Amino acid sequence: MHLSTLFLTFLSLSPTLSQPTSPISVTQLFNFSTSTDIENGAIDPVTNTMLITTFTDARLYALDLNDPYPTANLLTSFYPNATAITGIAPIGHGKYAITGGVRGSYHYYNETIYTIDFGAFAANITASPVTKAVAHLPQAIMLNGLASLPRRPTTVLAADSRVGCIFRIDTLTGTSDIVIQSDALSAPANGSSEIGINGLKTHGEYAYYTNTALKTFGRVKITDDGIAVPGKDGKVEVEVLATLDSGLEKYQWDDFDFDEEGTVYVAMGGPNGSAIGTISPDGDVEVLFTKVVRGPTSVHVVEKEGMRKKLYITTNSGGGQVVEAVL
């Protein structure tokens, strides 16, 4: 493990950089000694344990964020039924849903929704969970981001980057359907990336997403059951809230998270740069910092009363990093 800490102060850069009131501390908490492609993560609020999904033999790891020098504890591998696991979302206390499949060239096979249940170990997520395949999606091509419904957490929404749609899956029954399929969620045929909708989160009355190829951040209004709400014309509308332009075109948006004020913290990677950015509720896009993170793939916000806000970031380079930023 290599531990590096950087205290960042900000000069005037183009494009606009956000101006924190205190220096941001960015620390690499952990990186794998052999190349591991971390895709996403979830932080258990009870144990402060971070679960991370990988493209490396579909392995699921846990890191104890209470430890200043955490190690990655291998919980389980979904191999050979899946060679990569992507999205992860909580569906109950000590229970999570995970998307996984056999990875091809922008085309996955055996796309499946799994559940993991820590059961009696939920208060100390270090033991191997009970793993179950609950739904197969034969029409899916490349499942990516995953989000549970706030009022129906056992129902999850899954982004398909190649179909350009959002699936809805009941993890109790295994039934699934398509909430919305749209060009706004797809990758254009002549685009620089073949990945359309990528990150996915539910927040309030909406499902929010990033589109890597179109460099857009948007939302779709949904019901408590995860059904897309049509507009006055009877059609479901995809609302684009922000785009990567004005000097930020070199980046590609990945997974993201909200803070309590509604600001979005988003991984900005791609072949030409690495950064963590913010999207304001008004749609203003800013670069927060560019150091330490190498190929960021997801951001997770932790806020506790009386403490500075923290971001936990996963990456697919630098061995595969877990980085902490104290704002």
Short mmCIF file of C-alpha atoms in Angstrom, two decimals:
data_model
loop_
_atom_site.label_atom_id
_atom_site.label_comp_id
_atom_site.label_asym_id
_atom_site.label_seq_id
_atom_site.Cartn_x
_atom_site.Cartn_y
_atom_site.Cartn_z
CA MET A 1 0.00 0.00 0.00
CA HIS A 2 1.17 3.48 -0.84
CA LEU A 3 -0.14 6.33 1.28
CA SER A 4 0.01 9.80 -0.15
CA THR A 5 -1.61 12.96 1.13
CA LEU A 6 -2.06 16.21 -0.71
CA PHE A 7 -3.37 19.44 0.73
CA LEU A 8 -4.87 21.36 -2.13
CA THR A 9 -5.27 25.08 -2.39
CA PHE A 10 -6.75 26.47 -5.52
CA LEU A 11 -5.48 28.98 -8.03
CA SER A 12 -7.46 30.44 -10.85
CA LEU A 13 -7.68 27.78 -13.53
CA SER A 14 -9.74 27.36 -16.63
CA PRO A 15 -12.42 26.12 -16.42
CA THR A 16 -13.73 27.45 -13.12
CA LEU A 17 -12.54 25.71 -9.98
CA SER A 18 -14.72 25.69 -6.89
CA GLN A 19 -13.34 27.72 -3.99
CA PRO A 20 -13.50 25.86 -0.65
CA THR A 21 -13.28 27.79 2.60
CA SER A 22 -10.68 25.34 3.93
CA PRO A 23 -7.95 23.43 2.09
CA ILE A 24 -9.12 20.09 0.79
CA SER A 25 -7.17 17.11 2.11
CA VAL A 26 -6.92 14.30 -0.45
CA THR A 27 -5.47 10.99 0.76
CA GLN A 28 -5.00 7.68 -0.95
CA LEU A 29 -6.26 5.25 1.68
CA PHE A 30 -5.56 2.09 -0.26
CA ASN A 31 -4.43 0.74 -3.59
CA PHE A 32 -4.06 -2.81 -4.83
CA SER A 33 -0.54 -4.14 -5.34
CA THR A 34 -1.64 -5.76 -8.62
CA SER A 35 -3.80 -4.03 -11.20
CA THR A 36 -7.45 -4.16 -10.13
CA ASP A 37 -10.16 -2.33 -12.02
CA ILE A 38 -12.53 -0.93 -9.38
CA GLU A 39 -15.88 -0.01 -10.87
CA ASN A 40 -18.14 1.16 -8.06
CA GLY A 41 -18.82 1.07 -4.35
CA ALA A 42 -21.26 1.53 -1.51
CA ILE A 43 -20.69 2.64 2.07
CA ASP A 44 -22.58 0.83 4.80
CA PRO A 45 -23.83 3.61 7.13
CA VAL A 46 -23.89 1.41 10.23
CA THR A 47 -20.40 -0.06 10.07
CA ASN A 48 -18.68 2.61 7.93
CA THR A 49 -17.49 -0.20 5.69
CA MET A 50 -16.98 0.41 1.99
CA LEU A 51 -17.95 -2.35 -0.41
CA ILE A 52 -16.23 -2.15 -3.79
CA THR A 53 -17.09 -3.93 -7.04
CA THR A 54 -14.46 -4.84 -9.61
CA PHE A 55 -13.95 -5.93 -13.19
CA THR A 56 -11.25 -8.28 -11.89
CA ASP A 57 -12.78 -11.78 -11.67
CA ALA A 58 -16.00 -10.14 -10.43
CA ARG A 59 -14.58 -9.78 -6.94
CA LEU A 60 -16.33 -7.95 -4.11
CA TYR A 61 -14.14 -6.40 -1.43
CA ALA A 62 -14.73 -4.59 1.85
CA LEU A 63 -12.64 -1.80 3.40
CA ASP A 64 -13.06 -0.64 6.99
CA LEU A 65 -13.10 3.15 6.72
CA ASN A 66 -12.63 3.44 10.49
CA ASP A 67 -9.09 2.16 9.96
CA PRO A 68 -6.66 4.91 8.85
CA TYR A 69 -4.72 2.26 6.92
CA PRO A 70 -7.45 -0.06 5.61
CA THR A 71 -6.87 -3.24 3.67
CA ALA A 72 -9.16 -4.83 1.11
CA ASN A 73 -10.91 -7.89 2.50
CA LEU A 74 -12.13 -10.23 -0.26
CA LEU A 75 -15.73 -11.12 0.54
CA THR A 76 -16.70 -13.18 -2.48
CA SER A 77 -16.22 -13.64 -6.21
CA PHE A 78 -19.03 -14.12 -8.71
CA TYR A 79 -16.70 -15.88 -11.17
CA PRO A 80 -17.32 -17.80 -13.46
CA ASN A 81 -21.00 -16.79 -13.70
CA ALA A 82 -19.75 -13.22 -13.98
CA THR A 83 -16.33 -11.87 -14.84
CA ALA A 84 -17.21 -8.30 -13.86
CA ILE A 85 -19.55 -6.74 -11.33
CA THR A 86 -20.61 -3.15 -11.76
CA GLY A 87 -23.41 -1.41 -9.88
CA ILE A 88 -24.21 -1.90 -6.20
CA ALA A 89 -27.12 -0.51 -4.16
CA PRO A 90 -28.52 -1.10 -0.65
CA ILE A 91 -31.83 -2.96 -0.48
CA GLY A 92 -32.07 -3.43 3.29
CA HIS A 93 -30.01 -3.59 6.47
CA GLY A 94 -26.88 -5.52 5.57
CA LYS A 95 -28.33 -6.38 2.15
CA TYR A 96 -27.24 -5.16 -1.28
CA ALA A 97 -28.07 -5.73 -4.92
CA ILE A 98 -25.24 -6.05 -7.46
CA THR A 99 -25.17 -6.20 -11.26
CA GLY A 100 -22.79 -8.60 -12.94
CA GLY A 101 -22.12 -10.38 -16.21
CA VAL A 102 -19.52 -11.99 -18.44
CA ARG A 103 -17.57 -9.13 -19.94
CA GLY A 104 -17.06 -8.80 -23.69
CA SER A 105 -16.19 -5.87 -25.92
CA TYR A 106 -18.96 -3.45 -24.93
CA HIS A 107 -21.29 -6.44 -24.80
CA TYR A 108 -21.86 -8.49 -21.68
CA TYR A 109 -23.39 -11.95 -21.43
CA ASN A 110 -25.44 -13.51 -18.65
CA GLU A 111 -26.35 -10.11 -17.23
CA THR A 112 -27.70 -10.84 -13.77
CA ILE A 113 -28.94 -9.09 -10.65
CA TYR A 114 -27.46 -10.64 -7.52
CA THR A 115 -28.25 -10.00 -3.89
CA ILE A 116 -25.81 -10.31 -1.01
CA ASP A 117 -27.00 -10.68 2.56
CA PHE A 118 -24.68 -10.39 5.54
CA GLY A 119 -27.42 -11.62 7.90
CA ALA A 120 -26.07 -12.02 11.42
CA PHE A 121 -22.84 -10.34 10.29
CA ALA A 122 -24.61 -7.11 9.25
CA ALA A 123 -23.16 -5.28 12.25
CA ASN A 124 -19.64 -6.24 11.20
CA ILE A 125 -19.32 -6.62 7.43
CA THR A 126 -16.20 -8.75 7.23
CA ALA A 127 -17.59 -12.24 6.65
CA SER A 128 -18.63 -13.72 3.33
CA PRO A 129 -22.26 -12.83 2.57
CA VAL A 130 -24.97 -15.16 1.34
CA THR A 131 -25.08 -14.60 -2.42
CA LYS A 132 -28.09 -15.24 -4.64
CA ALA A 133 -28.91 -14.65 -8.30
CA VAL A 134 -32.39 -13.11 -8.25
CA ALA A 135 -32.97 -11.95 -11.83
CA HIS A 136 -31.56 -12.61 -15.29
CA LEU A 137 -31.96 -9.92 -17.95
CA PRO A 138 -31.43 -11.56 -21.35
CA GLN A 139 -32.30 -8.32 -23.16
CA ALA A 140 -29.58 -6.41 -21.30
CA ILE A 141 -26.25 -5.76 -23.01
CA MET A 142 -24.16 -3.73 -20.57
CA LEU A 143 -25.58 -3.09 -17.11
CA ASN A 144 -23.78 -0.31 -15.28
CA GLY A 145 -25.12 1.99 -12.55
CA LEU A 146 -27.61 0.65 -10.00
CA ALA A 147 -29.94 2.51 -7.62
CA SER A 148 -32.61 1.41 -5.17
CA LEU A 149 -35.95 3.18 -4.85
CA PRO A 150 -36.16 5.30 -1.67
CA ARG A 151 -39.63 4.03 -0.69
CA ARG A 152 -39.28 0.56 -2.22
CA PRO A 153 -35.63 -0.34 -1.61
CA THR A 154 -36.05 -3.97 -2.69
CA THR A 155 -36.82 -2.64 -6.17
CA VAL A 156 -33.80 -1.35 -8.06
CA LEU A 157 -33.17 0.60 -11.24
CA ALA A 158 -30.31 -0.51 -13.49
CA ALA A 159 -28.70 1.53 -16.26
CA ASP A 160 -27.85 -0.23 -19.52
CA SER A 161 -25.09 1.69 -21.27
CA ARG A 162 -25.58 0.01 -24.65
CA VAL A 163 -29.36 -0.44 -24.84
CA GLY A 164 -29.74 3.17 -23.65
CA CYS A 165 -32.36 2.38 -21.07
CA ILE A 166 -33.18 2.03 -17.40
CA PHE A 167 -34.45 -1.35 -16.20
CA ARG A 168 -36.61 -1.82 -13.11
CA ILE A 169 -36.05 -5.05 -11.17
CA ASP A 170 -37.94 -6.46 -8.18
CA THR A 171 -35.26 -8.29 -6.21
CA LEU A 172 -37.91 -10.28 -4.31
CA THR A 173 -39.69 -11.72 -7.34
CA GLY A 174 -37.06 -11.41 -10.08
CA THR A 175 -39.44 -9.61 -12.43
CA SER A 176 -38.08 -6.80 -14.59
CA ASP A 177 -39.20 -4.27 -17.15
CA ILE A 178 -37.87 -1.20 -18.95
CA VAL A 179 -38.70 2.13 -17.30
CA ILE A 180 -37.48 4.24 -20.20
CA GLN A 181 -35.44 3.83 -23.36
CA SER A 182 -34.25 7.00 -25.06
CA ASP A 183 -31.62 8.44 -27.38
CA ALA A 184 -30.75 10.71 -24.43
CA LEU A 185 -29.55 7.61 -22.58
CA SER A 186 -27.71 6.07 -25.54
CA ALA A 187 -24.31 6.50 -27.14
CA PRO A 188 -24.39 7.93 -30.68
CA ALA A 189 -23.13 5.62 -33.42
CA ASN A 190 -20.31 7.99 -34.35
CA GLY A 191 -19.44 9.07 -30.81
CA SER A 192 -16.06 8.99 -29.11
CA SER A 193 -17.36 6.51 -26.53
CA GLU A 194 -19.64 3.50 -26.80
CA ILE A 195 -20.93 3.98 -23.25
CA GLY A 196 -24.21 5.86 -22.92
CA ILE A 197 -25.98 6.06 -19.56
CA ASN A 198 -23.44 5.25 -16.87
CA GLY A 199 -23.98 6.44 -13.29
CA LEU A 200 -27.48 6.22 -11.78
CA LYS A 201 -28.92 7.55 -8.52
CA THR A 202 -32.41 8.13 -7.14
CA HIS A 203 -32.90 11.43 -5.35
CA GLY A 204 -36.27 12.89 -4.41
CA GLU A 205 -38.79 12.27 -7.19
CA TYR A 206 -36.19 11.61 -9.87
CA ALA A 207 -33.73 9.11 -11.25
CA TYR A 208 -30.53 10.99 -12.11
CA TYR A 209 -27.93 9.75 -14.57
CA THR A 210 -24.70 10.54 -16.38
CA ASN A 211 -24.21 9.79 -20.07
CA THR A 212 -20.54 9.20 -20.85
CA ALA A 213 -20.74 9.51 -24.63
CA LEU A 214 -23.03 12.55 -24.70
CA LYS A 215 -21.26 14.16 -21.70
CA THR A 216 -24.62 14.96 -20.13
CA PHE A 217 -26.13 14.84 -16.65
CA GLY A 218 -29.88 14.58 -16.47
CA ARG A 219 -32.92 13.13 -14.80
CA VAL A 220 -36.22 11.34 -15.33
CA LYS A 221 -39.19 11.84 -13.01
CA ILE A 222 -40.39 8.59 -11.45
CA THR A 223 -43.11 7.37 -9.09
CA ASP A 224 -42.45 5.69 -5.75
CA ASP A 225 -42.63 2.39 -7.65
CA GLY A 226 -40.00 3.49 -10.16
CA ILE A 227 -42.35 4.07 -13.08
CA ALA A 228 -41.43 6.97 -15.36
CA VAL A 229 -43.89 9.87 -15.12
CA PRO A 230 -45.10 11.19 -18.49
CA GLY A 231 -45.31 14.90 -19.24
CA LYS A 232 -48.39 16.84 -20.31
CA ASP A 233 -48.08 15.45 -23.83
CA GLY A 234 -48.16 11.91 -22.49
CA LYS A 235 -44.50 11.28 -23.27
CA VAL A 236 -41.77 10.57 -20.75
CA GLU A 237 -39.29 13.42 -20.73
CA VAL A 238 -35.55 13.19 -20.14
CA GLU A 239 -34.35 16.49 -18.69
CA VAL A 240 -30.71 17.38 -19.35
CA LEU A 241 -29.41 19.48 -16.46
CA ALA A 242 -25.71 19.92 -17.28
CA THR A 243 -23.14 19.17 -19.97
CA LEU A 244 -19.37 18.84 -20.07
CA ASP A 245 -18.35 21.78 -22.23
CA SER A 246 -16.53 25.11 -21.92
CA GLY A 247 -13.09 23.53 -21.64
CA LEU A 248 -14.18 20.35 -19.85
CA GLU A 249 -14.70 18.27 -22.98
CA LYS A 250 -11.64 16.12 -22.29
CA TYR A 251 -13.38 14.49 -19.32
CA GLN A 252 -16.01 11.77 -19.23
CA TRP A 253 -18.59 11.52 -16.46
CA ASP A 254 -18.92 8.31 -14.48
CA ASP A 255 -20.67 7.55 -11.17
CA PHE A 256 -21.71 10.25 -8.71
CA ASP A 257 -23.41 11.03 -5.41
CA PHE A 258 -25.45 13.82 -3.81
CA ASP A 259 -24.75 15.77 -0.65
CA GLU A 260 -27.50 16.99 1.67
CA GLU A 261 -27.79 20.33 -0.16
CA GLY A 262 -28.31 18.68 -3.53
CA THR A 263 -24.82 19.28 -4.92
CA VAL A 264 -23.54 16.41 -7.04
CA TYR A 265 -19.98 15.10 -6.68
CA VAL A 266 -18.98 13.21 -9.79
CA ALA A 267 -16.08 11.12 -11.08
CA MET A 268 -14.57 12.69 -14.20
CA GLY A 269 -12.24 10.30 -15.97
CA GLY A 270 -11.46 9.21 -19.49
CA PRO A 271 -8.23 8.81 -21.47
CA ASN A 272 -7.33 12.50 -21.30
CA GLY A 273 -7.63 13.41 -17.64
CA SER A 274 -8.79 12.58 -14.12
CA ALA A 275 -10.74 14.86 -11.81
CA ILE A 276 -13.48 15.06 -9.24
CA GLY A 277 -16.12 17.60 -10.13
CA THR A 278 -19.28 19.16 -8.79
CA ILE A 279 -22.63 19.93 -10.38
CA SER A 280 -24.66 22.56 -8.57
CA PRO A 281 -28.47 22.34 -8.28
CA ASP A 282 -28.50 25.03 -10.99
CA GLY A 283 -26.42 22.88 -13.34
CA ASP A 284 -23.09 24.70 -12.96
CA VAL A 285 -20.16 22.33 -13.48
CA GLU A 286 -16.84 22.86 -11.71
CA VAL A 287 -13.62 20.93 -11.19
CA LEU A 288 -13.00 20.34 -7.49
CA PHE A 289 -9.55 18.74 -7.71
CA THR A 290 -7.41 16.76 -10.13
CA LYS A 291 -4.63 15.31 -7.96
CA VAL A 292 -4.13 11.83 -6.46
CA VAL A 293 -7.07 10.21 -8.27
CA ARG A 294 -6.14 8.18 -11.33
CA GLY A 295 -9.07 7.06 -13.46
CA PRO A 296 -11.90 7.86 -11.00
CA THR A 297 -14.97 5.67 -11.40
CA SER A 298 -17.27 6.56 -8.50
CA VAL A 299 -17.75 9.09 -5.70
CA HIS A 300 -19.51 8.54 -2.37
CA VAL A 301 -20.44 11.34 0.03
CA VAL A 302 -20.36 10.94 3.82
CA GLU A 303 -21.74 13.73 6.01
CA LYS A 304 -21.82 13.64 9.81
CA GLU A 305 -22.86 16.40 12.18
CA GLY A 306 -19.96 18.47 13.46
CA MET A 307 -17.49 16.99 10.96
CA ARG A 308 -16.20 18.07 7.58
CA LYS A 309 -17.81 16.47 4.58
CA LYS A 310 -15.91 13.50 3.15
CA LEU A 311 -15.77 11.96 -0.29
CA TYR A 312 -14.67 8.39 -0.91
CA ILE A 313 -13.54 7.75 -4.47
CA THR A 314 -12.78 4.57 -6.39
CA THR A 315 -10.49 4.39 -9.42
CA ASN A 316 -9.55 1.94 -12.15
CA SER A 317 -5.89 3.01 -12.40
CA GLY A 318 -3.00 3.41 -10.00
CA GLY A 319 -3.48 -0.27 -9.16
CA GLY A 320 -7.08 0.47 -8.25
CA GLN A 321 -7.38 3.13 -5.57
CA VAL A 322 -9.68 4.12 -2.74
CA VAL A 323 -9.17 7.83 -2.07
CA GLU A 324 -10.55 10.02 0.71
CA ALA A 325 -11.14 13.74 0.27
CA VAL A 326 -11.99 15.86 3.31
CA LEU A 327 -13.75 19.04 2.16
#
